[in-house]
PDB file of C-alpha atoms in Angstrom:
ATOM      1  CA  MET A   1     -27.556 -19.014  64.654  1.00  0.00           C
ATOM      2  CA  ALA A   2     -26.409 -16.580  61.947  1.00  0.00           C
ATOM      3  CA  MET A   3     -27.293 -17.929  58.360  1.00  0.00           C
ATOM      4  CA  SER A   4     -24.197 -18.564  56.253  1.00  0.00           C
ATOM      5  CA  LEU A   5     -23.742 -16.463  53.225  1.00  0.00           C
ATOM      6  CA  PRO A   6     -23.719 -18.086  49.807  1.00  0.00           C
ATOM      7  CA  LYS A   7     -20.019 -18.232  48.412  1.00  0.00           C
ATOM      8  CA  LEU A   8     -18.956 -15.155  46.662  1.00  0.00           C
ATOM      9  CA  THR A   9     -17.223 -16.052  43.304  1.00  0.00           C
ATOM     10  CA  PRO A  10     -14.607 -13.721  41.681  1.00  0.00           C
ATOM     11  CA  GLU A  11     -17.351 -12.829  39.020  1.00  0.00           C
ATOM     12  CA  GLY A  12     -19.860 -12.105  41.657  1.00  0.00           C
ATOM     13  CA  LEU A  13     -17.365  -9.562  43.374  1.00  0.00           C
ATOM     14  CA  LYS A  14     -16.702  -8.144  39.914  1.00  0.00           C
ATOM     15  CA  ASN A  15     -20.349  -7.745  39.161  1.00  0.00           C
ATOM     16  CA  GLY A  16     -21.144  -6.114  42.519  1.00  0.00           C
ATOM     17  CA  ILE A  17     -18.441  -3.575  41.992  1.00  0.00           C
ATOM     18  CA  LEU A  18     -19.605  -2.859  38.431  1.00  0.00           C
ATOM     19  CA  GLU A  19     -22.990  -2.049  39.902  1.00  0.00           C
ATOM     20  CA  MET A  20     -21.391   0.230  42.542  1.00  0.00           C
ATOM     21  CA  CYS A  21     -19.576   1.860  39.643  1.00  0.00           C
ATOM     22  CA  GLY A  22     -22.968   2.574  38.034  1.00  0.00           C
ATOM     23  CA  HIS A  23     -24.405   4.160  41.225  1.00  0.00           C
ATOM     24  CA  ALA A  24     -21.373   6.414  41.576  1.00  0.00           C
ATOM     25  CA  VAL A  25     -21.605   7.507  37.855  1.00  0.00           C
ATOM     26  CA  GLU A  26     -25.313   8.129  38.247  1.00  0.00           C
ATOM     27  CA  MET A  27     -24.649  10.190  41.449  1.00  0.00           C
ATOM     28  CA  LEU A  28     -22.139  12.409  39.472  1.00  0.00           C
ATOM     29  CA  ARG A  29     -24.556  12.949  36.598  1.00  0.00           C
ATOM     30  CA  LEU A  30     -27.388  14.046  38.984  1.00  0.00           C
ATOM     31  CA  ALA A  31     -24.971  16.321  40.888  1.00  0.00           C
ATOM     32  CA  ARG A  32     -23.843  17.828  37.586  1.00  0.00           C
ATOM     33  CA  ASP A  33     -27.473  18.369  36.388  1.00  0.00           C
ATOM     34  CA  ALA A  34     -28.452  19.912  39.648  1.00  0.00           C
ATOM     35  CA  PHE A  35     -25.559  22.368  39.519  1.00  0.00           C
ATOM     36  CA  GLN A  36     -26.392  23.243  35.967  1.00  0.00           C
ATOM     37  CA  HIS A  37     -30.059  23.747  36.407  1.00  0.00           C
ATOM     38  CA  TYR A  38     -31.016  23.414  40.348  1.00  0.00           C
ATOM     39  CA  SER A  39     -33.438  20.696  41.057  1.00  0.00           C
ATOM     40  CA  ALA A  40     -34.267  19.600  44.529  1.00  0.00           C
ATOM     41  CA  GLY A  41     -35.666  16.280  42.942  1.00  0.00           C
ATOM     42  CA  ASN A  42     -32.136  15.412  41.469  1.00  0.00           C
ATOM     43  CA  LEU A  43     -30.508  16.004  44.862  1.00  0.00           C
ATOM     44  CA  GLN A  44     -33.071  13.776  46.491  1.00  0.00           C
ATOM     45  CA  ASP A  45     -32.468  11.200  43.900  1.00  0.00           C
ATOM     46  CA  LEU A  46     -28.650  11.361  44.425  1.00  0.00           C
ATOM     47  CA  SER A  47     -29.284  10.901  48.074  1.00  0.00           C
ATOM     48  CA  ASP A  48     -31.408   7.909  47.573  1.00  0.00           C
ATOM     49  CA  ILE A  49     -28.771   6.266  45.437  1.00  0.00           C
ATOM     50  CA  GLY A  50     -26.023   7.361  47.790  1.00  0.00           C
ATOM     51  CA  ARG A  51     -27.736   5.375  50.653  1.00  0.00           C
ATOM     52  CA  HIS A  52     -27.889   2.420  48.381  1.00  0.00           C
ATOM     53  CA  LEU A  53     -24.158   2.636  47.555  1.00  0.00           C
ATOM     54  CA  HIS A  54     -23.297   2.760  51.266  1.00  0.00           C
ATOM     55  CA  HIS A  55     -25.591  -0.292  51.998  1.00  0.00           C
ATOM     56  CA  HIS A  56     -24.116  -1.972  48.902  1.00  0.00           C
ATOM     57  CA  GLU A  57     -20.536  -1.379  50.106  1.00  0.00           C
ATOM     58  CA  LYS A  58     -21.043  -2.636  53.720  1.00  0.00           C
ATOM     59  CA  ARG A  59     -22.825  -5.860  52.390  1.00  0.00           C
ATOM     60  CA  LEU A  60     -20.154  -6.593  49.947  1.00  0.00           C
ATOM     61  CA  THR A  61     -17.204  -5.727  52.080  1.00  0.00           C
ATOM     62  CA  ASP A  62     -18.565  -7.704  54.998  1.00  0.00           C
ATOM     63  CA  HIS A  63     -19.297 -10.713  52.590  1.00  0.00           C
ATOM     64  CA  VAL A  64     -15.642 -10.621  51.343  1.00  0.00           C
ATOM     65  CA  ALA A  65     -14.114 -10.330  54.868  1.00  0.00           C
ATOM     66  CA  MET A  66     -16.172 -13.202  56.129  1.00  0.00           C
ATOM     67  CA  GLN A  67     -15.386 -15.383  53.235  1.00  0.00           C
ATOM     68  CA  LEU A  68     -11.744 -14.672  53.255  1.00  0.00           C
ATOM     69  CA  ARG A  69     -11.541 -15.492  56.967  1.00  0.00           C
ATOM     70  CA  GLU A  70     -13.037 -18.859  56.214  1.00  0.00           C
ATOM     71  CA  ASN A  71     -11.424 -19.633  52.911  1.00  0.00           C
ATOM     72  CA  PRO A  72      -8.451 -17.467  52.236  1.00  0.00           C
ATOM     73  CA  MET A  73      -7.863 -18.508  48.610  1.00  0.00           C
ATOM     74  CA  SER A  74     -11.533 -18.542  47.504  1.00  0.00           C
ATOM     75  CA  LEU A  75     -11.399 -15.366  45.485  1.00  0.00           C
ATOM     76  CA  GLY A  76      -8.039 -15.880  43.842  1.00  0.00           C
ATOM     77  CA  SER A  77      -6.465 -12.855  42.326  1.00  0.00           C
ATOM     78  CA  ALA A  78      -9.793 -11.063  42.620  1.00  0.00           C
ATOM     79  CA  GLU A  79      -8.945 -10.705  46.255  1.00  0.00           C
ATOM     80  CA  HIS A  80      -7.156  -7.499  45.318  1.00  0.00           C
ATOM     81  CA  LEU A  81     -10.501  -6.069  44.390  1.00  0.00           C
ATOM     82  CA  ALA A  82     -11.686  -6.284  47.937  1.00  0.00           C
ATOM     83  CA  PHE A  83     -10.625  -2.639  48.647  1.00  0.00           C
ATOM     84  CA  VAL A  84     -12.505  -1.347  45.614  1.00  0.00           C
ATOM     85  CA  PRO A  85     -16.088  -1.211  47.266  1.00  0.00           C
ATOM     86  CA  ALA A  86     -14.660   1.054  50.083  1.00  0.00           C
ATOM     87  CA  ALA A  87     -12.999   3.282  47.457  1.00  0.00           C
ATOM     88  CA  LEU A  88     -16.292   3.597  45.623  1.00  0.00           C
ATOM     89  CA  GLU A  89     -18.121   4.494  48.834  1.00  0.00           C
ATOM     90  CA  ARG A  90     -15.600   7.170  49.495  1.00  0.00           C
ATOM     91  CA  ILE A  91     -16.204   8.601  45.960  1.00  0.00           C
ATOM     92  CA  GLY A  92     -19.948   8.389  46.858  1.00  0.00           C
ATOM     93  CA  ASP A  93     -19.092  10.581  50.078  1.00  0.00           C
ATOM     94  CA  ALA A  94     -17.369  13.095  47.741  1.00  0.00           C
ATOM     95  CA  VAL A  95     -20.346  13.408  45.544  1.00  0.00           C
ATOM     96  CA  GLU A  96     -22.723  13.840  48.390  1.00  0.00           C
ATOM     97  CA  ALA A  97     -20.250  16.657  49.703  1.00  0.00           C
ATOM     98  CA  LEU A  98     -20.704  18.240  46.130  1.00  0.00           C
ATOM     99  CA  ALA A  99     -24.418  17.967  46.523  1.00  0.00           C
ATOM    100  CA  ARG A 100     -24.368  19.779  49.687  1.00  0.00           C
ATOM    101  CA  CYS A 101     -22.192  22.667  48.250  1.00  0.00           C
ATOM    102  CA  ILE A 102     -24.698  22.760  45.330  1.00  0.00           C
ATOM    103  CA  GLY A 103     -27.635  23.069  47.835  1.00  0.00           C
ATOM    104  CA  ALA A 104     -25.699  25.877  49.606  1.00  0.00           C
ATOM    105  CA  LEU A 105     -25.340  27.781  46.458  1.00  0.00           C
ATOM    106  CA  HIS A 106     -29.083  27.694  45.718  1.00  0.00           C
ATOM    107  CA  ARG A 107     -30.181  28.226  49.392  1.00  0.00           C
ATOM    108  CA  ASP A 108     -27.836  31.039  50.020  1.00  0.00           C
ATOM    109  CA  ASP A 109     -28.031  32.659  46.414  1.00  0.00           C
ATOM    110  CA  ILE A 110     -24.326  32.451  46.063  1.00  0.00           C
ATOM    111  CA  PRO A 111     -23.056  33.652  42.592  1.00  0.00           C
ATOM    112  CA  ILE A 112     -20.474  31.691  40.750  1.00  0.00           C
ATOM    113  CA  SER A 113     -18.726  33.359  37.831  1.00  0.00           C
ATOM    114  CA  GLU A 114     -19.105  32.306  34.255  1.00  0.00           C
ATOM    115  CA  ARG A 115     -15.571  30.756  34.174  1.00  0.00           C
ATOM    116  CA  GLY A 116     -16.182  29.183  37.493  1.00  0.00           C
ATOM    117  CA  HIS A 117     -19.396  27.636  36.318  1.00  0.00           C
ATOM    118  CA  VAL A 118     -17.650  26.186  33.138  1.00  0.00           C
ATOM    119  CA  GLU A 119     -14.669  24.874  35.277  1.00  0.00           C
ATOM    120  CA  ILE A 120     -17.060  22.901  37.672  1.00  0.00           C
ATOM    121  CA  LEU A 121     -18.963  21.356  34.765  1.00  0.00           C
ATOM    122  CA  THR A 122     -15.532  20.353  33.360  1.00  0.00           C
ATOM    123  CA  LEU A 123     -14.590  18.559  36.435  1.00  0.00           C
ATOM    124  CA  PHE A 124     -17.890  16.896  36.515  1.00  0.00           C
ATOM    125  CA  GLY A 125     -17.534  15.640  32.942  1.00  0.00           C
ATOM    126  CA  ARG A 126     -13.835  14.337  33.758  1.00  0.00           C
ATOM    127  CA  SER A 127     -14.865  12.746  37.014  1.00  0.00           C
ATOM    128  CA  ILE A 128     -17.678  10.839  35.207  1.00  0.00           C
ATOM    129  CA  GLU A 129     -15.240   9.788  32.666  1.00  0.00           C
ATOM    130  CA  LEU A 130     -12.697   8.678  35.101  1.00  0.00           C
ATOM    131  CA  VAL A 131     -15.311   6.184  37.007  1.00  0.00           C
ATOM    132  CA  GLU A 132     -16.542   4.979  33.662  1.00  0.00           C
ATOM    133  CA  CYS A 133     -13.102   4.073  32.743  1.00  0.00           C
ATOM    134  CA  VAL A 134     -12.425   2.195  35.845  1.00  0.00           C
ATOM    135  CA  SER A 135     -15.641   0.392  35.267  1.00  0.00           C
ATOM    136  CA  SER A 136     -14.643  -0.511  31.637  1.00  0.00           C
ATOM    137  CA  ALA A 137     -11.189  -1.746  33.029  1.00  0.00           C
ATOM    138  CA  ILE A 138     -12.961  -4.026  35.481  1.00  0.00           C
ATOM    139  CA  ARG A 139     -15.300  -5.377  32.859  1.00  0.00           C
ATOM    140  CA  LEU A 140     -12.700  -5.977  30.257  1.00  0.00           C
ATOM    141  CA  GLY A 141      -9.961  -7.181  32.515  1.00  0.00           C
ATOM    142  CA  THR A 142      -6.993  -6.052  30.254  1.00  0.00           C
ATOM    143  CA  ARG A 143      -3.786  -4.383  31.357  1.00  0.00           C
ATOM    144  CA  GLU A 144      -4.251  -2.053  28.235  1.00  0.00           C
ATOM    145  CA  ALA A 145      -7.180  -0.541  30.073  1.00  0.00           C
ATOM    146  CA  ILE A 146      -4.997   0.605  32.963  1.00  0.00           C
ATOM    147  CA  ALA A 147      -2.658   3.292  31.373  1.00  0.00           C
ATOM    148  CA  PRO A 148      -5.395   5.550  30.068  1.00  0.00           C
ATOM    149  CA  ILE A 149      -6.986   5.808  33.599  1.00  0.00           C
ATOM    150  CA  ARG A 150      -3.469   6.751  35.108  1.00  0.00           C
ATOM    151  CA  GLU A 151      -2.989   9.360  32.299  1.00  0.00           C
ATOM    152  CA  ALA A 152      -6.491  10.834  32.524  1.00  0.00           C
ATOM    153  CA  GLY A 153      -5.981  10.934  36.456  1.00  0.00           C
ATOM    154  CA  ASP A 154      -2.782  12.983  35.913  1.00  0.00           C
ATOM    155  CA  LYS A 155      -4.482  15.460  33.566  1.00  0.00           C
ATOM    156  CA  PHE A 156      -7.463  15.644  36.012  1.00  0.00           C
ATOM    157  CA  GLN A 157      -5.025  16.830  38.839  1.00  0.00           C
ATOM    158  CA  ALA A 158      -3.247  19.150  36.534  1.00  0.00           C
ATOM    159  CA  CYS A 159      -6.573  20.643  35.559  1.00  0.00           C
ATOM    160  CA  CYS A 160      -7.472  21.107  39.215  1.00  0.00           C
ATOM    161  CA  ASP A 161      -4.215  22.996  39.718  1.00  0.00           C
ATOM    162  CA  GLU A 162      -4.953  25.146  36.851  1.00  0.00           C
ATOM    163  CA  ILE A 163      -8.390  25.963  38.125  1.00  0.00           C
ATOM    164  CA  SER A 164      -7.179  26.729  41.636  1.00  0.00           C
ATOM    165  CA  VAL A 165      -4.612  29.317  40.172  1.00  0.00           C
ATOM    166  CA  TYR A 166      -7.302  31.017  38.046  1.00  0.00           C
ATOM    167  CA  HIS A 167      -9.654  31.003  40.928  1.00  0.00           C
ATOM    168  CA  GLN A 168      -7.107  32.617  43.113  1.00  0.00           C
ATOM    169  CA  GLU A 169      -6.739  35.249  40.533  1.00  0.00           C
ATOM    170  CA  ARG A 170     -10.638  36.052  40.318  1.00  0.00           C
ATOM    171  CA  LEU A 171     -10.565  36.350  44.120  1.00  0.00           C
ATOM    172  CA  ILE A 172      -7.686  38.888  44.095  1.00  0.00           C
ATOM    173  CA  ARG A 173      -9.594  40.891  41.370  1.00  0.00           C
ATOM    174  CA  GLY A 174     -12.700  40.691  43.403  1.00  0.00           C
ATOM    175  CA  VAL A 175     -14.569  38.842  40.814  1.00  0.00           C
ATOM    176  CA  CYS A 176     -15.184  36.002  43.164  1.00  0.00           C
ATOM    177  CA  LYS A 177     -16.550  36.803  46.555  1.00  0.00           C
ATOM    178  CA  PRO A 178     -15.378  35.097  49.778  1.00  0.00           C
ATOM    179  CA  ARG A 179     -18.581  33.094  50.424  1.00  0.00           C
ATOM    180  CA  ALA A 180     -18.520  31.798  46.750  1.00  0.00           C
ATOM    181  CA  SER A 181     -14.744  31.102  47.177  1.00  0.00           C
ATOM    182  CA  SER A 182     -15.445  28.838  49.954  1.00  0.00           C
ATOM    183  CA  VAL A 183     -17.829  26.811  48.439  1.00  0.00           C
ATOM    184  CA  PHE A 184     -15.830  26.695  44.982  1.00  0.00           C
ATOM    185  CA  LEU A 185     -12.759  25.542  46.875  1.00  0.00           C
ATOM    186  CA  SER A 186     -14.724  22.910  48.695  1.00  0.00           C
ATOM    187  CA  MET A 187     -16.093  21.418  45.414  1.00  0.00           C
ATOM    188  CA  LEU A 188     -12.626  21.404  44.044  1.00  0.00           C
ATOM    189  CA  ASP A 189     -11.467  19.461  47.066  1.00  0.00           C
ATOM    190  CA  SER A 190     -14.100  16.901  46.510  1.00  0.00           C
ATOM    191  CA  PHE A 191     -13.167  16.428  42.941  1.00  0.00           C
ATOM    192  CA  ARG A 192      -9.602  15.945  43.897  1.00  0.00           C
ATOM    193  CA  GLU A 193     -10.949  13.301  46.340  1.00  0.00           C
ATOM    194  CA  ILE A 194     -12.760  11.458  43.519  1.00  0.00           C
ATOM    195  CA  GLU A 195      -9.463  11.373  41.552  1.00  0.00           C
ATOM    196  CA  ARG A 196      -7.495  10.016  44.678  1.00  0.00           C
ATOM    197  CA  TYR A 197      -9.745   7.132  44.920  1.00  0.00           C
ATOM    198  CA  VAL A 198      -9.930   6.332  41.302  1.00  0.00           C
ATOM    199  CA  ARG A 199      -6.097   6.179  41.435  1.00  0.00           C
ATOM    200  CA  ARG A 200      -6.278   3.738  44.406  1.00  0.00           C
ATOM    201  CA  MET A 201      -8.676   1.437  42.574  1.00  0.00           C
ATOM    202  CA  THR A 202      -6.397   1.629  39.473  1.00  0.00           C
ATOM    203  CA  VAL A 203      -3.472   0.271  41.681  1.00  0.00           C
ATOM    204  CA  GLU A 204      -5.616  -2.670  43.014  1.00  0.00           C
ATOM    205  CA  LEU A 205      -6.820  -3.403  39.545  1.00  0.00           C
ATOM    206  CA  ALA A 206      -3.360  -3.581  38.278  1.00  0.00           C
ATOM    207  CA  LYS A 207      -2.417  -6.107  40.919  1.00  0.00           C
ATOM    208  CA  VAL A 208      -5.283  -8.268  39.738  1.00  0.00           C
ATOM    209  CA  LEU A 209      -4.222  -8.128  36.176  1.00  0.00           C
ATOM    210  CA  ALA A 210      -0.798  -8.772  36.968  1.00  0.00           C
ATOM    211  CA  ALA A 211      -1.563 -11.942  38.860  1.00  0.00           C
ATOM    212  CA  ALA A 212      -3.892 -13.198  36.157  1.00  0.00           C
TER     213      ALA A 212
END
């Protein structure tokens, strides 16, 4: 017979999500550092944290699903947060994709232009800020914490659009080579994916705060 899990409280769910936010931020920092100064050790640490993030998501999501089947009202308004672990896992997937691109840049000795290098570092910084803002909003539990995340997300996507235009110009001028372009655009797609899932988490968090 399967052993029953202890009851998950709204606070317990929130704390589990905050821990996952911390993992996602650390993965982003390790990827940024490996991009700036390549380190196989940083990428291995990132991979280890990524495995832990995936395990944590499955454990937390399964716990929530089982509990809500048995006691649908047990999490109250925090039930809206049930989607957040999966969103954080998708962010982890995007960071792992960034890490693979960084590995390819190093392995195949692919050059990135000085401007492209600065653009990628800028997106790493903004991605870290976005996930930290989500973590702060969950911790504080105030509606006032939501609007800045949405505004930062809009600016993030606008920045990605601008970077894409500049990249196209570099490609036309021959400053960026096709192989470097492929990796650069893959990284840009991964950054956009991070913002998309931050936006989804923000929507669910707004529902929690509206019901509080």
